[in-house]
GROMACS .gro file of C-alpha atoms in nm:
model
  369
    1MET     CA    1  15.095  12.542   3.727
    2ASP     CA    2  14.905  12.876   3.565
    3LYS     CA    3  14.787  12.735   3.231
    4ARG     CA    4  14.813  13.079   3.076
    5LEU     CA    5  15.240  12.981   3.091
    6VAL     CA    6  15.144  12.681   2.813
    7GLY     CA    7  15.284  12.776   2.497
    8LYS     CA    8  15.598  12.832   2.296
    9TRP     CA    9  15.742  13.196   2.395
   10TYR     CA   10  16.036  13.376   2.286
   11LYS     CA   11  16.295  13.653   2.404
   12GLU     CA   12  16.514  13.844   2.162
   13ALA     CA   13  16.836  13.821   2.380
   14MET     CA   14  17.038  13.530   2.315
   15GLY     CA   15  16.748  13.406   2.056
   16GLU     CA   16  16.574  13.218   2.321
   17THR     CA   17  16.295  13.022   2.273
   18ILE     CA   18  16.111  12.846   2.561
   19HIS     CA   19  15.826  12.572   2.518
   20ILE     CA   20  15.605  12.517   2.854
   21PHE     CA   21  15.400  12.188   2.847
   22ASP     CA   22  15.082  12.152   3.007
   23GLU     CA   23  15.218  11.800   3.207
   24THR     CA   24  15.282  11.674   3.557
   25PRO     CA   25  15.574  11.669   3.634
   26LEU     CA   26  15.635  12.010   3.521
   27ARG     CA   27  15.845  11.989   3.189
   28MET     CA   28  16.013  12.255   2.944
   29LYS     CA   29  16.231  12.238   2.672
   30MET     CA   30  16.466  12.523   2.558
   31SER     CA   31  16.643  12.650   2.259
   32CYS     CA   32  16.936  12.940   2.213
   33LYS     CA   33  17.023  13.056   1.882
   34LEU     CA   34  17.347  13.232   2.015
   35SER     CA   35  17.478  12.881   2.165
   36GLY     CA   36  17.330  12.672   1.856
   37HIS     CA   37  17.147  12.456   2.156
   38TYR     CA   38  16.784  12.345   2.031
   39ASN     CA   39  16.511  12.167   2.187
   40PHE     CA   40  16.705  12.060   2.542
   41GLU     CA   41  16.545  12.027   2.886
   42PRO     CA   42  16.663  12.235   3.166
   43ASN     CA   43  16.830  12.056   3.473
   44CYS     CA   44  16.507  12.100   3.689
   45VAL     CA   45  16.166  12.294   3.665
   46TYR     CA   46  15.990  12.372   3.948
   47GLU     CA   47  15.747  12.633   4.117
   48LYS     CA   48  15.867  12.874   4.383
   49ASP     CA   49  15.690  13.236   4.550
   50GLY     CA   50  15.424  13.249   4.259
   51TYR     CA   51  15.707  13.183   3.960
   52LEU     CA   52  15.787  12.889   3.730
   53CYS     CA   53  16.142  12.804   3.777
   54TYR     CA   54  16.382  12.645   3.554
   55GLU     CA   55  16.777  12.590   3.590
   56ILE     CA   56  17.072  12.555   3.354
   57ASN     CA   57  17.336  12.414   3.539
   58ASP     CA   58  17.687  12.285   3.318
   59GLU     CA   59  18.025  12.343   3.304
   60ASP     CA   60  17.976  12.699   3.109
   61TYR     CA   61  17.663  12.841   3.290
   62ARG     CA   62  17.485  12.838   3.605
   63MET     CA   63  17.154  13.035   3.555
   64VAL     CA   64  16.821  13.021   3.755
   65TYR     CA   65  16.533  13.162   3.603
   66HIS     CA   66  16.195  13.279   3.736
   67VAL     CA   67  15.893  13.379   3.534
   68ARG     CA   68  15.531  13.432   3.572
   69TYR     CA   69  15.232  13.544   3.322
   70ALA     CA   70  15.212  13.938   3.318
   71ASP     CA   71  15.000  14.114   3.049
   72GLY     CA   72  15.002  13.842   2.791
   73ASN     CA   73  15.386  13.772   2.808
   74LEU     CA   74  15.625  13.599   3.073
   75GLU     CA   75  15.812  13.810   3.281
   76GLY     CA   76  16.079  13.768   3.571
   77PHE     CA   77  16.440  13.749   3.598
   78TYR     CA   78  16.726  13.529   3.599
   79THR     CA   79  17.050  13.494   3.840
   80GLN     CA   80  17.377  13.422   3.693
   81HIS     CA   81  17.724  13.474   3.906
   82GLY     CA   82  17.541  13.676   4.143
   83LYS     CA   83  17.376  13.927   3.929
   84THR     CA   84  17.019  13.949   3.843
   85THR     CA   85  16.887  14.034   3.504
   86PRO     CA   86  16.498  14.112   3.423
   87ILE     CA   87  16.349  13.908   3.118
   88LYS     CA   88  16.041  13.910   2.931
   89TYR     CA   89  15.906  13.679   2.677
   90GLU     CA   90  15.647  13.723   2.409
   91ARG     CA   91  15.423  13.443   2.325
   92VAL     CA   92  15.493  13.282   1.975
   93ASP     CA   93  15.218  13.019   1.993
   94ASP     CA   94  14.948  12.863   2.236
   95ILE     CA   95  15.105  12.515   2.158
   96PRO     CA   96  15.439  12.426   2.269
   97GLU     CA   97  15.680  12.222   2.017
   98ASP     CA   98  15.802  11.902   2.113
   99ALA     CA   99  16.091  11.838   1.883
  100PRO     CA  100  16.366  11.585   1.967
  101TYR     CA  101  16.679  11.722   2.117
  102GLN     CA  102  16.940  11.831   1.877
  103TYR     CA  103  17.256  12.017   1.820
  104ARG     CA  104  17.323  12.234   1.497
  105PRO     CA  105  17.461  12.531   1.395
  106ALA     CA  106  17.281  12.799   1.273
  107GLU     CA  107  17.162  12.793   0.925
  108GLN     CA  108  17.425  12.963   0.692
  109TYR     CA  109  17.261  13.227   0.429
  110LEU     CA  110  17.611  13.298   0.315
  111PRO     CA  111  17.939  13.169   0.486
  112GLU     CA  112  18.225  13.364   0.579
  113THR     CA  113  18.481  13.394   0.336
  114GLY     CA  114  18.829  13.396   0.382
  115GLU     CA  115  18.871  13.723   0.166
  116ALA     CA  116  19.032  14.030   0.316
  117ARG     CA  117  18.768  14.250   0.485
  118ILE     CA  118  18.927  14.576   0.278
  119ASP     CA  119  18.885  14.368  -0.025
  120LEU     CA  120  18.524  14.283   0.027
  121LEU     CA  121  18.448  14.600   0.100
  122LYS     CA  122  18.609  14.752  -0.205
  123ARG     CA  123  18.407  14.444  -0.431
  124TYR     CA  124  18.072  14.553  -0.279
  125ALA     CA  125  18.154  14.913  -0.272
  126GLY     CA  126  17.878  15.031  -0.503
  127TYR     CA  127  17.499  15.083  -0.489
  128ASP     CA  128  17.227  15.073  -0.734
  129ARG     CA  129  17.042  15.408  -0.767
  130GLY     CA  130  16.873  15.336  -1.053
  131LYS     CA  131  16.535  15.208  -0.861
  132GLU     CA  132  16.342  15.431  -0.601
  133TYR     CA  133  16.212  15.262  -0.292
  134GLY     CA  134  15.992  15.563  -0.141
  135ILE     CA  135  16.159  15.457   0.206
  136PRO     CA  136  15.985  15.618   0.477
  137ASP     CA  137  16.185  15.822   0.751
  138GLU     CA  138  16.021  15.968   1.035
  139TYR     CA  139  16.109  16.082   1.349
  140VAL     CA  140  15.930  16.187   1.684
  141LEU     CA  141  16.131  16.466   1.821
  142GLY     CA  142  16.069  16.609   2.191
  143GLY     CA  143  15.876  16.471   2.465
  144ASP     CA  144  15.884  16.456   2.861
  145ILE     CA  145  16.226  16.401   3.046
  146PRO     CA  146  16.212  16.083   3.215
  147PRO     CA  147  16.279  16.139   3.583
  148VAL     CA  148  16.568  15.864   3.616
  149LEU     CA  149  16.788  16.133   3.419
  150GLU     CA  150  16.818  16.392   3.675
  151LYS     CA  151  17.025  16.080   3.895
  152TYR     CA  152  17.271  16.171   3.668
  153GLU     CA  153  17.277  16.501   3.668
  154TYR     CA  154  17.120  16.531   3.312
  155SER     CA  155  16.986  16.906   3.349
  156LYS     CA  156  17.358  17.048   3.446
  157TYR     CA  157  17.452  16.876   3.061
  158ILE     CA  158  17.215  17.095   2.886
  159LYS     CA  159  17.198  17.382   3.066
  160GLY     CA  160  17.226  17.698   2.894
  161MET     CA  161  17.243  17.460   2.560
  162ASP     CA  162  16.925  17.644   2.410
  163GLY     CA  163  17.015  17.807   2.055
  164ALA     CA  164  17.367  17.706   2.144
  165GLY     CA  165  17.414  17.531   1.828
  166ASP     CA  166  17.600  17.201   1.774
  167GLU     CA  167  17.749  17.179   2.138
  168ILE     CA  168  17.397  17.013   2.292
  169VAL     CA  169  17.490  16.702   2.079
  170PHE     CA  170  17.854  16.658   2.235
  171ARG     CA  171  17.733  16.722   2.578
  172LEU     CA  172  17.483  16.447   2.536
  173LEU     CA  173  17.770  16.204   2.386
  174ASP     CA  174  17.922  16.295   2.702
  175PHE     CA  175  17.647  16.243   2.932
  176VAL     CA  176  17.634  15.889   2.809
  177CYS     CA  177  17.981  15.830   2.851
  178ASP     CA  178  18.020  15.960   3.150
  179HIS     CA  179  17.778  15.720   3.328
  180PHE     CA  180  17.724  15.440   3.129
  181GLY     CA  181  18.032  15.191   2.950
  182HIS     CA  182  18.011  14.956   2.670
  183ASN     CA  183  18.036  14.594   2.745
  184GLY     CA  184  17.957  14.366   2.419
  185SER     CA  185  17.848  14.059   2.621
  186ALA     CA  186  17.626  14.248   2.872
  187GLY     CA  187  17.358  14.233   2.636
  188LEU     CA  188  17.075  14.494   2.677
  189SER     CA  189  16.700  14.534   2.820
  190SER     CA  190  16.383  14.403   2.668
  191GLY     CA  191  16.256  14.736   2.648
  192ARG     CA  192  16.404  15.013   2.462
  193ARG     CA  193  16.267  15.348   2.634
  194ILE     CA  194  16.546  15.513   2.783
  195GLU     CA  195  16.416  15.461   3.150
  196ASP     CA  196  16.447  15.077   3.018
  197LEU     CA  197  16.801  15.118   2.902
  198ILE     CA  198  16.928  15.257   3.222
  199GLY     CA  199  16.779  15.038   3.458
  200TYR     CA  200  16.947  14.754   3.253
  201CYS     CA  201  17.252  14.959   3.287
  202GLU     CA  202  17.218  15.000   3.680
  203GLU     CA  203  17.189  14.639   3.715
  204ASN     CA  204  17.519  14.517   3.495
  205ASN     CA  205  17.792  14.747   3.635
  206ASN     CA  206  17.657  15.078   3.449
  207GLN     CA  207  17.716  14.902   3.114
  208CYS     CA  208  17.541  14.770   2.841
  209ASN     CA  209  17.602  14.654   2.462
  210CYS     CA  210  17.670  14.903   2.195
  211ARG     CA  211  17.285  14.861   2.050
  212GLY     CA  212  17.173  14.993   2.386
  213LEU     CA  213  17.384  15.286   2.417
  214ALA     CA  214  17.330  15.412   2.042
  215ILE     CA  215  16.947  15.360   2.117
  216LEU     CA  216  16.992  15.552   2.438
  217LEU     CA  217  17.208  15.859   2.284
  218ALA     CA  218  16.982  15.870   1.991
  219SER     CA  219  16.667  15.886   2.192
  220LEU     CA  220  16.825  16.171   2.424
  221LEU     CA  221  16.903  16.345   2.103
  222ARG     CA  222  16.539  16.346   1.980
  223LEU     CA  223  16.424  16.447   2.322
  224ASN     CA  224  16.618  16.777   2.242
  225GLY     CA  225  16.476  16.826   1.912
  226ILE     CA  226  16.738  16.670   1.694
  227LYS     CA  227  16.694  16.397   1.409
  228ALA     CA  228  16.909  16.107   1.518
  229ARG     CA  229  16.881  15.728   1.493
  230HIS     CA  230  17.055  15.403   1.526
  231ILE     CA  231  17.225  15.217   1.223
  232THR     CA  232  17.304  14.878   1.261
  233CYS     CA  233  17.665  14.804   1.061
  234MET     CA  234  17.686  14.417   0.977
  235PRO     CA  235  17.956  14.248   0.811
  236TYR     CA  236  17.944  14.011   0.453
  237GLU     CA  237  17.841  13.694   0.595
  238GLU     CA  238  17.505  13.594   0.722
  239PRO     CA  239  17.448  13.483   1.021
  240PHE     CA  240  17.745  13.685   1.186
  241ASP     CA  241  17.877  13.663   1.549
  242ASP     CA  242  17.954  14.037   1.548
  243CYS     CA  243  17.829  14.351   1.449
  244HIS     CA  244  17.830  14.691   1.551
  245VAL     CA  245  17.555  14.996   1.630
  246VAL     CA  246  17.610  15.374   1.599
  247VAL     CA  247  17.399  15.677   1.562
  248ASP     CA  248  17.337  15.871   1.261
  249CYS     CA  249  17.281  16.244   1.373
  250LEU     CA  250  17.153  16.539   1.207
  251LEU     CA  251  17.368  16.810   1.388
  252PRO     CA  252  17.166  17.181   1.445
  253SER     CA  253  17.395  17.347   1.199
  254GLY     CA  254  17.256  17.077   0.927
  255LYS     CA  255  17.569  16.891   0.865
  256ARG     CA  256  17.567  16.515   0.939
  257ILE     CA  257  17.770  16.309   1.207
  258MET     CA  258  17.840  15.978   1.324
  259LEU     CA  259  17.858  15.949   1.672
  260ASP     CA  260  17.967  15.618   1.864
  261PRO     CA  261  17.902  15.635   2.209
  262SER     CA  262  18.082  15.274   2.265
  263TRP     CA  263  18.390  15.459   2.193
  264ARG     CA  264  18.263  15.848   2.306
  265LEU     CA  265  18.359  15.912   1.912
  266TYR     CA  266  18.309  16.109   1.646
  267PHE     CA  267  18.572  16.207   1.329
  268LYS     CA  268  18.658  16.512   1.109
  269ASP     CA  269  18.803  16.477   0.798
  270LYS     CA  270  19.124  16.653   0.680
  271GLU     CA  271  18.908  16.998   0.606
  272GLY     CA  272  18.772  16.964   0.948
  273GLY     CA  273  18.450  16.854   0.859
  274TYR     CA  274  18.244  16.615   1.073
  275VAL     CA  275  18.198  16.263   0.899
  276SER     CA  276  17.873  16.121   0.858
  277LEU     CA  277  17.859  15.709   0.831
  278PRO     CA  278  17.835  15.726   0.474
  279ARG     CA  279  18.099  15.958   0.450
  280LEU     CA  280  18.352  15.728   0.690
  281ARG     CA  281  18.270  15.409   0.434
  282GLU     CA  282  18.406  15.650   0.151
  283LEU     CA  283  18.701  15.758   0.331
  284PHE     CA  284  18.821  15.399   0.460
  285LEU     CA  285  18.766  15.290   0.098
  286ALA     CA  286  18.992  15.560  -0.015
  287ASP     CA  287  19.241  15.482   0.267
  288ALA     CA  288  19.220  15.875   0.329
  289PRO     CA  289  19.254  16.017   0.666
  290VAL     CA  290  19.022  16.066   0.959
  291PHE     CA  291  19.055  16.251   1.282
  292GLU     CA  292  18.900  16.150   1.619
  293ASN     CA  293  18.776  16.379   1.893
  294ALA     CA  294  19.055  16.417   2.190
  295SER     CA  295  18.815  16.271   2.425
  296ALA     CA  296  18.778  15.942   2.216
  297SER     CA  297  18.805  15.624   2.467
  298HIS     CA  298  18.659  15.315   2.532
  299ASN     CA  299  18.549  15.308   2.901
  300GLY     CA  300  18.812  15.557   2.962
  301GLU     CA  301  19.116  15.320   2.836
  302GLY     CA  302  19.186  15.515   2.517
  303PHE     CA  303  19.141  15.489   2.117
  304GLU     CA  304  19.269  15.209   1.934
  305LYS     CA  305  19.277  15.391   1.592
  306GLU     CA  306  19.371  15.078   1.392
  307TYR     CA  307  19.164  14.856   1.544
  308TYR     CA  308  18.857  15.075   1.509
  309ARG     CA  309  18.947  15.090   1.135
  310ASN     CA  310  18.972  14.739   1.089
  311TYR     CA  311  18.661  14.681   1.259
  312MET     CA  312  18.415  14.894   1.094
  313ILE     CA  313  18.572  14.804   0.711
  314LYS     CA  314  18.409  14.442   0.865
  315ASN     CA  315  18.086  14.604   0.979
  316MET     CA  316  18.041  14.847   0.673
  317LEU     CA  317  17.905  14.628   0.423
  318ARG     CA  318  17.570  14.631   0.514
  319PHE     CA  319  17.350  14.867   0.704
  320ALA     CA  320  17.002  14.830   0.873
  321ARG     CA  321  16.774  15.093   1.035
  322CYS     CA  322  16.426  15.148   1.134
  323THR     CA  323  16.190  15.371   0.904
  324LEU     CA  324  16.035  15.534   1.231
  325SER     CA  325  16.293  15.680   1.487
  326LYS     CA  326  16.107  15.728   1.808
  327GLU     CA  327  16.118  15.671   2.182
  328GLY     CA  328  16.098  15.305   2.237
  329VAL     CA  329  16.156  15.161   1.894
  330ASP     CA  330  16.373  14.927   1.763
  331GLY     CA  331  16.314  14.712   1.454
  332ARG     CA  332  15.945  14.637   1.369
  333THR     CA  333  15.810  14.765   1.693
  334GLY     CA  334  15.613  15.088   1.751
  335GLY     CA  335  15.457  15.115   1.378
  336SER     CA  336  15.828  15.115   1.217
  337GLY     CA  337  15.919  14.921   0.927
  338TYR     CA  338  16.291  14.779   0.896
  339ILE     CA  339  16.521  14.778   0.626
  340GLU     CA  340  16.850  14.674   0.497
  341LEU     CA  341  17.101  14.871   0.286
  342VAL     CA  342  17.266  14.591   0.043
  343PRO     CA  343  17.549  14.704  -0.198
  344GLU     CA  344  17.514  14.602  -0.566
  345GLY     CA  345  17.621  14.252  -0.657
  346TYR     CA  346  17.590  14.117  -0.278
  347PRO     CA  347  17.505  13.726  -0.332
  348ALA     CA  348  17.182  13.730  -0.145
  349GLU     CA  349  17.025  13.459  -0.352
  350GLY     CA  350  17.046  13.216  -0.041
  351PHE     CA  351  16.829  13.440   0.180
  352PRO     CA  352  16.481  13.352   0.279
  353GLU     CA  353  16.274  13.584   0.107
  354SER     CA  354  16.133  13.717   0.391
  355ARG     CA  355  16.473  13.865   0.438
  356LYS     CA  356  16.490  14.016   0.088
  357ALA     CA  357  16.171  14.183   0.133
  358ASP     CA  358  16.352  14.438   0.356
  359PHE     CA  359  16.657  14.470   0.094
  360VAL     CA  360  16.718  14.822  -0.060
  361TYR     CA  361  16.999  14.873  -0.285
  362ASN     CA  362  16.990  15.242  -0.333
  363ASP     CA  363  17.196  15.416  -0.080
  364THR     CA  364  17.055  15.764  -0.123
  365GLY     CA  365  16.688  15.646  -0.035
  366PHE     CA  366  16.840  15.471   0.296
  367TRP     CA  367  17.050  15.764   0.391
  368LYS     CA  368  16.790  16.011   0.360
  369MET     CA  369  16.733  16.227   0.672
   0.00000   0.00000   0.00000
């Protein structure tokens, strides 16, 4: 076995950690935050065609992994249900951990409550504007057009859009939704560049999760000189089983709008003005009407307005974003920081200090653009 494989490795998808030991016969251990299984051994580990291979084979999963050392990472793929998905692990430590097998739920910083979601949102509706944080908000606009876009006739969508005002934003929303669909369980690529995201969709029935679609749309908007960033919308509890990711966009006209490529969606208010994400939160709190675009649809199957309203009421208690909006950046990568907007009075005492260091309570600073 290649000795460079020995150590502790991590990949974000499914929160998966692997430990590779310098032993004969070959031995590994795995942990997966998503399922809550920790430090279990794969069914078998072996070498084949220059790869280290390991398999999970139980009543729920049949996954065969192939990885090898590449530029300081582990890279390769896994197969499941006839599909092949690329994978990439980053090194965490040179020394693998050999803890005994255990099954435990993820650590609860703040457990779910039985209180109605709208009541929670109303209780934590306010923010603390008495403190300034000096939060960075940087954008890298423009750049070269990735060749992969022309496979989908990208140039036709933006043709004649120079100086066309806000229309280019909606053309780009159509471009993403015409070619790529939403599947919450599909995951997304380890890379966050346009070509990474499209390549992952191509290998997964032209679908990915909400984060992948939002990052793709925001990247295309910035490519065309438009300020845009993806925003993670989170519920009360931590950790959580589900959140949502949308795009916060400053239109060429100077107006602000939320775009949700998972639903080919944006809203207007009763005066006909575009609705931003913080404004949508205010309108839902006030039980005020909002009006979706006529083309709103989830994978071409229509728009369920009441479902969406309840879903976003759940997921608008907290928000998170990068401090640098740039091609390929998500979280603390590429020189970006990461911040979470937390409402005043939110019970964050049980969170680790490393998480609380990211919290800001002033919504004005968080939403500046």
